[in-house]
Coordinates of C-alpha atoms in Angstrom, one line a residue:
M26 CA 77.5 105.8 113.8
P27 CA 74.7 108.6 112.2
P28 CA 75.8 109.6 108.6
P29 CA 77.4 113.3 108.1
A30 CA 74.6 116.0 107.8
D31 CA 75.2 116.8 104.5
I32 CA 74.7 112.8 103.2
V33 CA 71.2 111.7 102.4
K34 CA 69.9 108.2 101.3
V35 CA 67.7 108.5 98.7
A36 CA 66.3 106.0 95.8
I37 CA 65.8 107.4 92.7
E38 CA 63.6 105.9 90.1
W39 CA 64.1 105.0 86.1
P40 CA 61.5 103.8 83.1
G41 CA 62.2 100.5 82.9
A42 CA 64.8 99.7 85.2
F43 CA 65.4 99.0 89.0
P44 CA 65.7 102.0 91.5
K45 CA 68.7 102.8 92.7
L46 CA 69.8 103.5 96.3
M47 CA 72.4 106.1 97.0
E48 CA 73.8 108.5 99.3
I49 CA 73.7 112.4 97.4
D50 CA 76.8 114.7 99.4
Q51 CA 74.3 118.1 99.5
K52 CA 78.0 119.7 98.8
K53 CA 78.2 118.2 95.6
P54 CA 77.4 120.3 92.2
L55 CA 73.2 118.9 91.5
S56 CA 75.2 118.6 87.2
A57 CA 77.7 116.2 89.1
I58 CA 75.0 113.8 90.8
I59 CA 72.8 113.9 87.8
K60 CA 75.9 112.8 85.6
E61 CA 76.5 110.2 88.3
V62 CA 73.5 108.1 88.2
C63 CA 73.3 108.9 84.3
D64 CA 76.9 107.3 83.9
G65 CA 75.3 104.2 86.2
W66 CA 72.1 104.1 84.2
S67 CA 74.9 104.2 81.2
L68 CA 72.9 107.2 79.5
A69 CA 74.7 109.7 77.8
N70 CA 73.9 113.6 77.4
H71 CA 72.9 114.1 81.2
D72 CA 73.1 117.3 80.4
Y73 CA 69.0 116.6 79.5
Y74 CA 68.8 115.0 82.5
A75 CA 67.3 115.9 86.1
L76 CA 66.4 114.8 89.1
Q77 CA 62.8 115.5 90.3
H78 CA 60.3 114.6 93.4
A79 CA 58.5 111.0 92.8
D80 CA 55.9 112.1 95.6
G81 CA 53.1 113.0 93.6
S82 CA 54.2 116.9 93.0
N83 CA 56.7 115.6 90.6
F84 CA 58.6 119.1 91.0
Y85 CA 62.5 119.1 89.9
I86 CA 64.7 120.0 91.6
T87 CA 67.1 122.4 91.3
E88 CA 70.1 124.2 93.4
K89 CA 67.6 126.5 95.0
N90 CA 65.5 123.6 96.3
R91 CA 67.8 120.6 97.0
N92 CA 67.9 121.0 100.7
E93 CA 64.4 120.5 101.3
I94 CA 65.0 116.7 100.0
K95 CA 64.7 114.4 103.4
N96 CA 66.5 111.2 103.7
G97 CA 64.2 108.3 102.4
A98 CA 62.8 110.2 100.0
I99 CA 62.4 108.5 96.2
L100 CA 63.3 110.5 93.4
R101 CA 63.0 110.4 89.7
L102 CA 65.5 110.9 87.1
T103 CA 63.7 112.8 83.9
T104 CA 63.6 114.7 80.7
S105 CA 65.3 118.4 82.2
P106 CA 63.4 121.2 82.7
A107 CA 64.6 122.9 79.0
Q108 CA 64.1 119.9 77.0
N109 CA 60.2 118.8 78.6
A110 CA 59.5 122.6 78.0
Q111 CA 60.5 122.0 74.2
Q112 CA 59.2 118.8 73.9
L113 CA 55.5 120.1 75.4
H114 CA 56.0 123.5 73.0
E115 CA 55.9 121.0 70.1
R116 CA 53.1 118.9 70.9
I117 CA 51.2 121.7 71.6
Q118 CA 51.0 122.4 68.0
S119 CA 50.6 119.2 66.6
S120 CA 48.0 118.5 63.9
S121 CA 47.3 115.3 66.0
M122 CA 44.2 115.8 68.0
D123 CA 45.0 113.0 70.3
A124 CA 48.2 114.1 70.3
K125 CA 47.6 117.5 71.2
L126 CA 44.8 117.0 74.3
E127 CA 47.0 114.9 75.8
S128 CA 50.5 117.1 75.2
L129 CA 47.9 119.9 76.7
K130 CA 47.2 117.6 79.3
D131 CA 50.9 117.0 80.7
L132 CA 51.0 121.2 80.3
A133 CA 48.4 121.8 83.3
S134 CA 50.1 119.2 85.3
Y135 CA 53.6 120.7 84.9
S136 CA 53.1 124.4 84.7
R137 CA 53.1 123.6 88.7
D138 CA 56.5 123.9 88.6
V139 CA 58.2 127.0 88.6
T140 CA 61.1 125.5 87.2
F141 CA 59.6 124.1 84.0
A142 CA 56.9 127.7 84.0
Q143 CA 60.5 129.5 83.0
E144 CA 61.6 127.4 81.2
F145 CA 57.7 127.5 78.5
I146 CA 57.8 130.8 79.3
N147 CA 61.5 131.1 78.3
L148 CA 59.6 129.7 74.7
D149 CA 57.1 132.4 74.6
G150 CA 55.1 129.4 75.5
I151 CA 52.1 132.3 77.2
S152 CA 51.9 133.4 73.5
L153 CA 51.0 130.4 72.3
L154 CA 48.5 129.9 74.4
T155 CA 46.6 132.9 74.1
Q156 CA 46.7 132.6 70.4
M157 CA 45.1 129.0 70.6
V158 CA 42.4 130.4 72.8
E159 CA 42.1 133.3 70.0
S160 CA 41.5 131.3 67.5
G161 CA 41.8 127.8 68.4
T162 CA 38.7 127.6 69.3
E163 CA 37.3 129.3 66.1
R164 CA 39.3 126.4 64.3
Y165 CA 37.9 124.0 66.0
Q166 CA 34.1 126.0 65.8
K167 CA 33.0 122.7 64.1
L168 CA 34.8 120.2 65.5
Q169 CA 32.3 120.8 68.6
K170 CA 29.4 119.0 68.0
I171 CA 31.1 115.8 66.9
M172 CA 34.0 116.0 69.3
K173 CA 31.9 118.5 72.1
P174 CA 33.8 116.5 75.1
C175 CA 37.3 116.3 73.4
F176 CA 37.4 120.3 72.6
G177 CA 35.5 121.2 76.4
D178 CA 39.2 119.2 77.9
M179 CA 41.2 120.6 75.7
L180 CA 40.0 123.7 76.1
S181 CA 40.1 123.4 80.4
F182 CA 44.2 122.2 79.7
T183 CA 44.8 125.0 78.1
L184 CA 42.9 127.5 80.4
T185 CA 44.7 125.5 83.2
A186 CA 48.3 125.5 82.2
F187 CA 47.6 129.7 81.7
V188 CA 46.6 129.9 85.0
E189 CA 49.2 127.9 86.5
L190 CA 52.1 130.1 84.4
M191 CA 50.2 133.5 85.3
D192 CA 50.5 132.5 88.8
H193 CA 54.0 132.1 88.9
G194 CA 53.9 135.9 88.5
I195 CA 57.3 135.8 86.1
V196 CA 54.7 137.3 83.3
S197 CA 53.4 140.6 83.2
W198 CA 49.5 140.8 82.5
D199 CA 49.2 143.7 81.4
T200 CA 50.6 141.9 77.9
F201 CA 47.0 140.4 76.6
S202 CA 45.2 141.5 73.6
V203 CA 41.4 143.1 74.3
A204 CA 40.8 140.0 72.0
F205 CA 42.1 137.5 74.6
I206 CA 39.9 139.4 77.4
K207 CA 36.5 139.2 74.7
K208 CA 37.6 135.4 73.9
I209 CA 37.3 134.7 78.5
A210 CA 34.5 136.6 78.9
S211 CA 32.5 134.8 76.5
Y212 CA 33.3 131.2 78.1
V213 CA 31.6 132.8 81.5
N214 CA 28.4 132.7 79.6
K215 CA 29.0 130.3 76.7
F216 CA 30.1 127.4 79.1
A217 CA 28.2 127.6 82.1
A218 CA 27.7 124.4 82.2
D219 CA 31.3 123.5 81.8
I220 CA 32.9 123.9 85.7
S221 CA 36.4 123.3 84.7
I222 CA 35.9 126.0 81.3
L223 CA 34.0 128.5 83.6
Q224 CA 36.3 128.4 87.1
R225 CA 39.4 128.4 85.0
S226 CA 37.6 131.4 83.3
L227 CA 36.8 133.2 86.2
A228 CA 40.2 132.7 87.8
I229 CA 41.7 134.5 85.1
L230 CA 39.4 137.3 85.0
E231 CA 39.7 138.1 88.4
S232 CA 43.6 138.1 87.7
M233 CA 43.3 140.1 85.3
V234 CA 41.2 142.7 87.2
L235 CA 43.3 142.4 90.4
N236 CA 46.7 142.8 88.1
S237 CA 46.2 145.0 85.7
H238 CA 44.2 148.3 85.9
D239 CA 44.4 148.5 82.4
L240 CA 42.9 145.3 82.1
Y241 CA 40.7 145.9 84.8
Q242 CA 38.9 148.6 82.8
K243 CA 38.5 146.0 79.8
V244 CA 37.1 142.9 81.8
A245 CA 34.3 145.7 83.2
Q246 CA 33.4 146.4 79.2
E247 CA 33.3 142.6 78.3
I248 CA 31.4 141.3 81.7
T249 CA 28.4 142.9 83.5
I250 CA 27.0 141.8 86.6
G251 CA 24.4 140.6 85.5
Q252 CA 25.9 137.9 83.2
L253 CA 28.0 136.9 86.7
I254 CA 24.3 136.8 89.5
P255 CA 23.9 133.4 87.6
H256 CA 26.5 131.2 88.2
L257 CA 26.0 132.4 92.1
Q258 CA 22.7 130.3 91.9
G259 CA 24.4 126.7 91.1
T260 CA 24.9 124.3 93.3
D261 CA 28.7 124.4 92.9
Q262 CA 30.3 126.2 95.4
E263 CA 34.1 126.7 93.8
I264 CA 32.1 128.5 91.0
Q265 CA 30.4 130.4 93.6
T266 CA 33.4 131.2 95.4
Y267 CA 35.5 131.8 92.0
T268 CA 31.9 134.8 90.9
I269 CA 32.2 136.3 94.0
A270 CA 35.6 136.5 93.5
V271 CA 35.2 138.0 90.0
I272 CA 32.7 140.9 91.9
N273 CA 35.1 141.3 94.6
A274 CA 37.9 142.6 92.2
L275 CA 35.6 144.3 89.8
F276 CA 34.8 145.7 93.3
L277 CA 38.6 147.2 94.7
K278 CA 39.5 148.2 91.1
A279 CA 36.8 150.5 90.3
P280 CA 37.9 153.9 90.5
D281 CA 36.3 156.0 93.6
D282 CA 33.5 157.8 92.2
K283 CA 32.1 154.8 90.4
R284 CA 32.5 152.1 93.3
Q285 CA 28.8 153.6 94.2
E286 CA 27.7 153.2 91.3
M287 CA 28.9 150.0 90.7
A288 CA 27.1 149.5 95.0
N289 CA 24.1 150.0 93.6
I290 CA 23.6 148.0 90.8
L291 CA 24.8 144.5 93.0
A292 CA 21.8 146.2 94.6
Q293 CA 19.1 145.6 92.0
K294 CA 20.1 142.8 91.0
Q295 CA 19.6 141.3 94.2
L296 CA 23.0 140.3 95.1
R297 CA 22.8 139.8 98.8
S298 CA 19.9 138.1 98.9
I299 CA 21.0 136.0 96.3
I300 CA 24.4 134.7 98.1
L301 CA 21.7 134.9 101.5
T302 CA 19.8 132.2 99.9
H303 CA 21.9 130.1 97.9
V304 CA 25.4 130.1 99.6
I305 CA 25.0 131.3 103.3
R306 CA 21.6 129.5 104.1
A307 CA 22.2 126.8 101.3
Q308 CA 22.6 123.2 102.9
R309 CA 26.0 122.6 102.7
A310 CA 28.8 124.1 104.7
I311 CA 31.0 127.0 103.4
N312 CA 34.9 126.5 103.5
N313 CA 37.4 128.8 104.3
E314 CA 37.2 130.1 100.5
M315 CA 34.3 131.4 100.1
A316 CA 34.5 132.9 104.0
H317 CA 37.5 135.0 102.6
Q318 CA 35.3 135.6 99.1
L319 CA 32.3 136.9 101.9
Y320 CA 34.2 138.6 104.6
V321 CA 36.3 140.5 101.4
L322 CA 32.7 141.6 99.6
Q323 CA 31.7 142.8 103.9
V324 CA 34.4 144.8 103.8
L325 CA 34.0 146.4 100.6
T326 CA 30.0 147.1 101.4
F327 CA 31.3 148.9 104.6
N328 CA 33.9 150.1 102.8
L329 CA 31.3 152.6 101.4
L330 CA 30.4 153.9 104.2
E331 CA 33.7 155.8 104.4
D332 CA 33.1 158.6 102.6
R333 CA 30.2 159.6 105.1
M334 CA 32.6 159.4 108.0
M335 CA 35.2 161.0 107.2
T336 CA 33.0 164.1 105.9
K337 CA 32.5 167.1 108.3
M338 CA 29.3 168.7 108.8
D339 CA 28.9 172.2 107.8
P340 CA 27.1 174.3 110.2
Q341 CA 26.5 176.9 107.8
D342 CA 24.4 174.0 105.4
Q343 CA 20.6 174.5 105.4
A344 CA 20.4 170.7 103.9
Q345 CA 22.2 169.3 106.9
R346 CA 20.8 172.0 109.6
D347 CA 17.2 170.0 108.5
I348 CA 17.9 166.1 109.9
I349 CA 18.9 167.7 112.9
F350 CA 15.7 169.9 112.8
E351 CA 13.5 167.1 111.9
L352 CA 15.5 164.7 114.8
R353 CA 14.0 167.4 117.2
R354 CA 10.5 167.3 115.1
I355 CA 10.0 163.9 115.1
A356 CA 10.9 163.5 119.3
F357 CA 9.1 166.6 120.3
D358 CA 6.8 167.6 117.3
A359 CA 5.4 164.7 115.8
E360 CA 1.8 165.5 115.9
S361 CA 2.3 169.1 115.5
E362 CA 3.2 171.3 111.9
P363 CA 6.9 170.9 110.9
N364 CA 7.0 174.6 109.9
N365 CA 4.9 175.9 113.2
S366 CA 6.5 179.2 113.3
S367 CA 3.9 180.6 116.4
G368 CA 5.8 182.4 118.9
S369 CA 9.0 184.9 118.4
I370 CA 11.9 183.6 117.0
E371 CA 13.8 184.3 120.9
K372 CA 11.3 182.2 122.5
R373 CA 11.3 179.7 119.4
K374 CA 15.5 179.7 119.3
S375 CA 15.5 179.2 123.5
M376 CA 12.7 175.9 122.9
Y377 CA 15.0 174.6 120.3
T378 CA 18.0 174.9 122.5
R379 CA 16.0 173.2 125.3
D380 CA 15.0 170.8 123.1
Y381 CA 18.7 169.9 122.1
K382 CA 19.6 169.2 125.4
K383 CA 17.2 167.0 125.7
L384 CA 18.3 165.8 122.3
G385 CA 21.3 165.1 124.2
F386 CA 23.7 167.2 122.2
I387 CA 27.2 168.6 124.0
N388 CA 26.1 171.7 122.0
H389 CA 23.0 172.8 122.7
V390 CA 22.8 176.0 120.9
N391 CA 23.9 174.6 117.8
P392 CA 24.2 171.0 117.6
A393 CA 25.5 170.7 113.7
M394 CA 29.1 171.4 116.0
D395 CA 29.2 167.9 117.3
F396 CA 29.2 166.5 114.0
T397 CA 32.7 168.8 112.7
Q398 CA 34.5 165.7 114.3
T399 CA 35.6 162.7 111.9
P400 CA 35.3 159.8 112.3
P401 CA 32.4 159.9 112.8
G402 CA 31.5 162.6 111.2
M403 CA 28.0 162.8 108.8
L404 CA 27.5 159.0 109.5
A405 CA 26.8 159.3 112.8
L406 CA 23.8 162.3 112.1
D407 CA 22.8 159.5 108.6
N408 CA 22.9 156.2 112.1
M409 CA 20.5 158.9 113.9
L410 CA 18.1 160.1 111.3
Y411 CA 17.5 156.0 110.4
F412 CA 16.8 155.3 113.7
A413 CA 14.5 158.1 114.3
K414 CA 12.5 157.4 110.8
H415 CA 12.3 153.3 111.0
H416 CA 12.2 152.5 114.6
Q417 CA 10.5 155.9 115.8
D418 CA 8.5 154.7 118.7
A419 CA 11.7 153.0 120.0
Y420 CA 13.4 156.6 119.9
I421 CA 11.0 158.9 121.1
R422 CA 10.7 156.4 123.9
I423 CA 14.8 156.7 124.8
V424 CA 14.7 160.4 123.9
L425 CA 11.7 161.2 126.6
E426 CA 12.9 158.8 128.7
N427 CA 15.8 160.0 129.6
S428 CA 14.8 164.1 129.0
S429 CA 12.7 164.1 131.8
R430 CA 15.1 162.3 133.9
E431 CA 16.5 165.1 136.7
D432 CA 18.6 162.6 138.8
K433 CA 22.1 163.0 136.7
H434 CA 21.2 159.4 135.4
E435 CA 19.8 160.6 131.8
C436 CA 21.6 158.8 128.7
P437 CA 22.3 161.7 126.2
F438 CA 20.8 160.1 122.9
G439 CA 23.3 162.5 120.7
R440 CA 26.4 161.4 122.0
S441 CA 26.0 158.4 122.6
S442 CA 25.1 158.4 118.9
I443 CA 28.1 159.4 117.8
E444 CA 30.4 158.0 119.7
L445 CA 28.4 154.5 119.1
T446 CA 28.6 155.0 115.5
K447 CA 32.4 155.6 115.5
M448 CA 32.8 152.3 117.6
L449 CA 31.0 150.3 115.6
C450 CA 33.4 151.7 112.4
E451 CA 36.2 150.4 113.9
I452 CA 34.8 147.1 115.3
L453 CA 34.0 146.5 111.3
K454 CA 37.4 148.4 110.1
V455 CA 35.2 150.3 107.8
G456 CA 38.4 152.5 105.5
E457 CA 40.3 149.7 106.1
L458 CA 41.4 147.4 103.1
P459 CA 40.4 143.4 103.3
S460 CA 43.3 140.9 104.9
E461 CA 44.7 138.4 102.6
T462 CA 43.9 135.3 105.0
C463 CA 40.8 136.4 107.1
N464 CA 37.8 135.1 106.7
D465 CA 35.7 136.4 109.7
F466 CA 32.6 137.2 107.5
H467 CA 28.9 137.9 109.5
P468 CA 26.2 135.6 108.0
M469 CA 23.5 138.7 109.5
F470 CA 24.9 141.4 106.8
F471 CA 23.6 139.5 104.3
T472 CA 20.1 139.7 105.8
H473 CA 20.0 143.5 104.7
D474 CA 20.0 146.0 103.0
K475 CA 20.4 148.8 105.7
S476 CA 22.6 146.4 107.9
F477 CA 25.3 148.9 109.2
E478 CA 22.1 150.9 110.3
E479 CA 20.1 148.5 111.7
F480 CA 23.4 146.9 113.4
F481 CA 23.6 150.9 114.9
C482 CA 20.0 150.9 115.9
T483 CA 20.2 147.5 117.4
C484 CA 23.0 149.2 119.7
I485 CA 21.9 152.1 120.2
Q486 CA 19.5 150.1 122.3
L487 CA 21.3 147.9 124.3
L488 CA 23.7 151.3 125.1
N489 CA 20.6 152.7 126.3
K490 CA 19.7 149.8 128.5
T491 CA 23.3 149.4 129.6
W492 CA 23.7 152.5 130.4
K493 CA 20.4 152.4 132.8
E494 CA 21.4 148.9 134.1
M495 CA 24.7 150.4 135.1
R496 CA 23.1 153.1 137.1
A497 CA 25.3 155.5 134.6
T498 CA 26.0 159.4 135.3
S499 CA 28.4 161.6 132.6
E500 CA 31.1 160.8 134.6
D501 CA 30.6 157.2 133.6
F502 CA 30.4 157.5 129.8
N503 CA 33.9 156.1 128.6
K504 CA 32.7 153.3 131.5
V505 CA 29.4 152.4 130.0
M506 CA 30.9 152.8 126.2
Q507 CA 33.6 150.3 126.6
V508 CA 31.0 147.6 128.6
V509 CA 28.9 148.0 125.5
K510 CA 31.8 147.4 123.4
E511 CA 32.3 144.6 125.1
Q512 CA 28.2 143.2 125.3
I513 CA 28.6 144.1 121.2
M514 CA 32.4 141.8 120.0
R515 CA 30.6 138.8 122.8
A516 CA 27.4 138.6 121.1
L517 CA 29.4 138.9 117.2
T518 CA 31.9 136.4 118.3
T519 CA 28.7 134.0 118.0
K520 CA 28.3 134.4 114.6
P521 CA 24.6 135.4 114.7
S522 CA 22.4 134.1 111.7
S523 CA 20.3 137.1 111.6
L524 CA 20.1 140.7 113.1
D525 CA 17.3 139.0 115.5
Q526 CA 19.8 136.6 116.9
F527 CA 21.7 139.1 117.2
K528 CA 19.4 141.1 119.5
S529 CA 18.7 137.4 121.8
K530 CA 22.1 137.5 122.1
L531 CA 23.0 141.0 123.5
Q532 CA 19.7 140.5 125.6
N533 CA 21.0 137.3 127.8
L534 CA 24.7 139.3 127.7
S535 CA 23.1 142.1 130.0
Y536 CA 25.2 144.3 132.0
T537 CA 25.6 141.8 135.6
E538 CA 26.1 139.0 133.3
I539 CA 28.8 141.1 131.7
L540 CA 30.3 141.0 135.4
K541 CA 30.1 137.9 136.1
I542 CA 31.9 136.7 132.5
R543 CA 35.1 139.5 133.7
Q544 CA 35.3 137.8 137.1
S545 CA 34.8 134.0 135.9
E546 CA 37.7 134.6 133.1
R547 CA 39.6 136.6 135.5
M548 CA 39.7 133.4 138.4
N549 CA 40.2 130.8 135.4
Q550 CA 43.6 133.0 134.8
E551 CA 46.5 130.4 135.6
D552 CA 47.9 132.9 138.0
F553 CA 44.4 133.0 140.1
Q554 CA 43.9 128.9 140.2
S555 CA 48.0 128.7 141.7
R556 CA 48.5 127.9 145.3
P557 CA 50.5 131.2 146.4
I558 CA 47.5 133.2 145.1
L559 CA 45.2 130.7 146.7
E560 CA 46.2 131.5 150.0
L561 CA 46.8 134.6 149.9
K562 CA 43.0 135.0 149.0
E563 CA 42.2 133.4 151.9
K564 CA 44.4 134.9 154.4
I565 CA 43.2 138.5 153.3
Q566 CA 39.4 137.1 152.6
P567 CA 38.0 138.4 156.4
E568 CA 40.1 141.8 156.2
I569 CA 38.4 142.8 152.7
L570 CA 35.1 141.9 153.9
E571 CA 35.2 144.1 157.3
L572 CA 36.9 146.3 155.1
I573 CA 33.0 146.6 152.6
K574 CA 31.2 146.3 155.3
Q575 CA 32.4 149.0 156.6
Q576 CA 32.2 151.0 153.6
R577 CA 28.8 150.0 153.3
L578 CA 27.8 151.3 157.3
N579 CA 29.5 154.5 156.3
R580 CA 27.8 155.0 153.1
L581 CA 24.8 154.6 155.5
V582 CA 25.4 156.8 158.2
E583 CA 26.3 159.6 155.2
G584 CA 22.4 159.6 154.3
T585 CA 21.1 159.3 150.4
C586 CA 18.0 161.8 149.1
F587 CA 15.0 159.7 147.4
R588 CA 12.6 160.9 144.9
K589 CA 9.1 160.7 146.3
L590 CA 6.6 158.6 144.4
N591 CA 3.1 158.2 144.8
S592 CA 0.8 156.5 142.7
R593 CA 0.3 158.7 139.5
R594 CA 3.7 159.8 138.3
R595 CA 7.0 161.5 140.2
Q596 CA 7.0 164.5 142.4
D597 CA 9.3 167.2 143.1
K598 CA 9.3 166.7 145.9
F599 CA 12.2 164.9 148.0
W600 CA 12.7 162.8 151.2
Y601 CA 16.1 161.6 152.9
C602 CA 17.3 158.6 155.0
R603 CA 20.3 158.3 156.9
L604 CA 21.5 156.2 159.8
S605 CA 22.9 157.1 163.2
P606 CA 26.5 156.7 164.1
N607 CA 26.0 153.8 166.5
H608 CA 23.9 152.3 163.8
K609 CA 21.0 151.7 165.7
V610 CA 18.5 154.0 164.2
L611 CA 17.2 155.1 160.8
H612 CA 16.3 158.4 160.5
Y613 CA 14.5 160.2 158.0
G614 CA 12.0 162.4 156.7
D615 CA 10.0 165.0 153.7
L616 CA 11.7 167.7 152.3
E617 CA 11.1 170.8 150.1
E618 CA 14.1 170.4 147.4
S619 CA 17.4 168.0 146.9
P620 CA 20.1 169.2 149.5
Q621 CA 23.3 170.0 149.3
G622 CA 25.5 167.9 151.3
E623 CA 24.8 166.1 154.4
V624 CA 21.0 166.0 156.4
P625 CA 21.9 167.0 160.1
H626 CA 20.1 163.8 162.4
D627 CA 17.7 167.1 164.2
S628 CA 16.0 167.6 160.8
L629 CA 14.7 164.4 160.2
Q630 CA 11.3 164.1 161.9
D631 CA 10.4 160.3 161.9
K632 CA 12.8 157.3 163.0
L633 CA 12.6 153.7 162.3
P634 CA 15.0 151.3 165.1
V635 CA 17.4 148.4 163.1
A636 CA 15.6 146.1 165.7
D637 CA 12.3 146.7 164.4
I638 CA 13.3 145.9 160.6
K639 CA 12.2 142.1 159.8
A640 CA 13.1 141.8 156.0
V641 CA 14.5 144.4 153.0
V642 CA 13.1 143.9 150.0
T643 CA 15.3 145.1 147.0
G644 CA 14.7 145.8 143.1
K645 CA 12.1 145.0 141.6
D646 CA 10.1 143.1 145.2
C647 CA 9.6 146.3 145.5
P648 CA 5.6 147.1 145.3
H649 CA 6.4 150.2 143.8
M650 CA 8.6 149.0 140.8
K651 CA 5.6 146.5 140.7
E652 CA 3.5 148.8 139.4
K653 CA 6.2 151.6 137.7
G654 CA 8.4 150.0 136.1
A655 CA 11.2 152.1 137.3
L656 CA 14.6 151.4 137.9
K657 CA 14.9 152.6 141.6
Q658 CA 15.9 150.5 144.7
N659 CA 14.7 151.1 147.4
K660 CA 15.0 149.8 151.1
E661 CA 11.1 149.1 153.1
N662 CA 10.8 147.4 155.9
E663 CA 7.7 145.3 157.0

């Protein structure tokens, strides 16, 4: 018969005695159980004793956590938390260096337990430790040369105990003096070779900055980015992690007006390239905590864009309007003087309106109005100007390629850039605080000082490419954006190590490939593989195929208008082709202009019997495709 649920069978140890096997009744008060154990070993004053886990954690058992005791657990009878705290409080003030060192080592271990920590803090233990840090170092400065290992260990255990005690959140961080902060900050430089002291000092500085605004200001005055950078150039990943954590904390807590200033300092100190070389591309795996800190730095860096993202364009601001003029000039007047004022004002206005339409702005008369929506606000215009200046050939090619089209398939550069900037901000969560658990950093964003702008430049070229692959019109704008987002997200999940690798991933994610992936994922869903679905698919497939065939034949009967090509360039003339209602003859002929609606068979002079067609050539196999490299699909008989 199993024991009652409230009874737990355990073994209890006591130094110098055989372990006791006993049953603990969880309904009885813990003090009664401890008294029973003490009586068994003839120990008086049971109030001075407590039970703790003997499994390595050594945590005390209390009324709050006693339900965690499992059958077969090994417990230990030991001095109570209050007694232990009192003894250690006295021993760490001993004049004997050996006793002091041993007691600080014990304190560092016991402080992980919140029950002990509460008792030690009640004895004003935190103040004692801070006093030891502030004054103790001077006291033992003379001993440092002859007892350097002892001094280093003593300081390390003191700082470890302090960190552990503060981690319980019992004491406010606001209570510490400037002298203590100065001392901790000095250790970051003085004890660079002592890993444990350096690690604890960095951890204390991070916690101070994150938990108190007053301490942030004091720490920011005592520690500089220049003092932290050398610790990133070492080989200890734990020290690198704590160093980036301090930089992140200072970045996160900096006032809005100081944040950009700090970002400029980080850029001057080449933080990005140092992290890339010594952390991301170091010959070792990046652990989860480091990945989290890199993610936080990535988020905080991109959040600097929030101000521009949420700034509307002022249509009356001449400096802002000049950026739009510059976009027009680079695209259409690259070889002429920027201030060319020839021609009447009306003529120039008409020319500008025409050019703004070619640039793909929604508002052709006053494109400044396109940037009044936030997000993406002025950030979209910043991206467009960066693309036009730093990737000028690609910019001009995209604008001219689309502005010369007259078949409703032009990709509007202005509108696309605005929507793409907004999408990239959503993907990178610009303006949101970093998550406490996420470690999703992207190495490629650490490879360039202007990573967001370069990211945009790659993605706007992808958007233009996908638009052409989809043969999209303005009505398909949202569909194209959805496909582009999927392409970007799928490429990002592979964690490319550089922007070039990101580009090559996108090259392999064409619109056709996305369709294949979608189809494959749909087919791999459990529902699609179930027997009823497969049976239904088999049954209706012939009917679906016949329907598709009829739709295609109907489209052929309706006919299509094509542009006429010659060996030099596209002409303004057109030709029309349609299938006869009996599906036996193709009627085709030239037209002077693009027709509105169907063209009757009678007006198409030439005929081609379907029976005479030997083969159909499509896509890149067409002769005119090989010559022109255009993306038109035409039929041709052989």
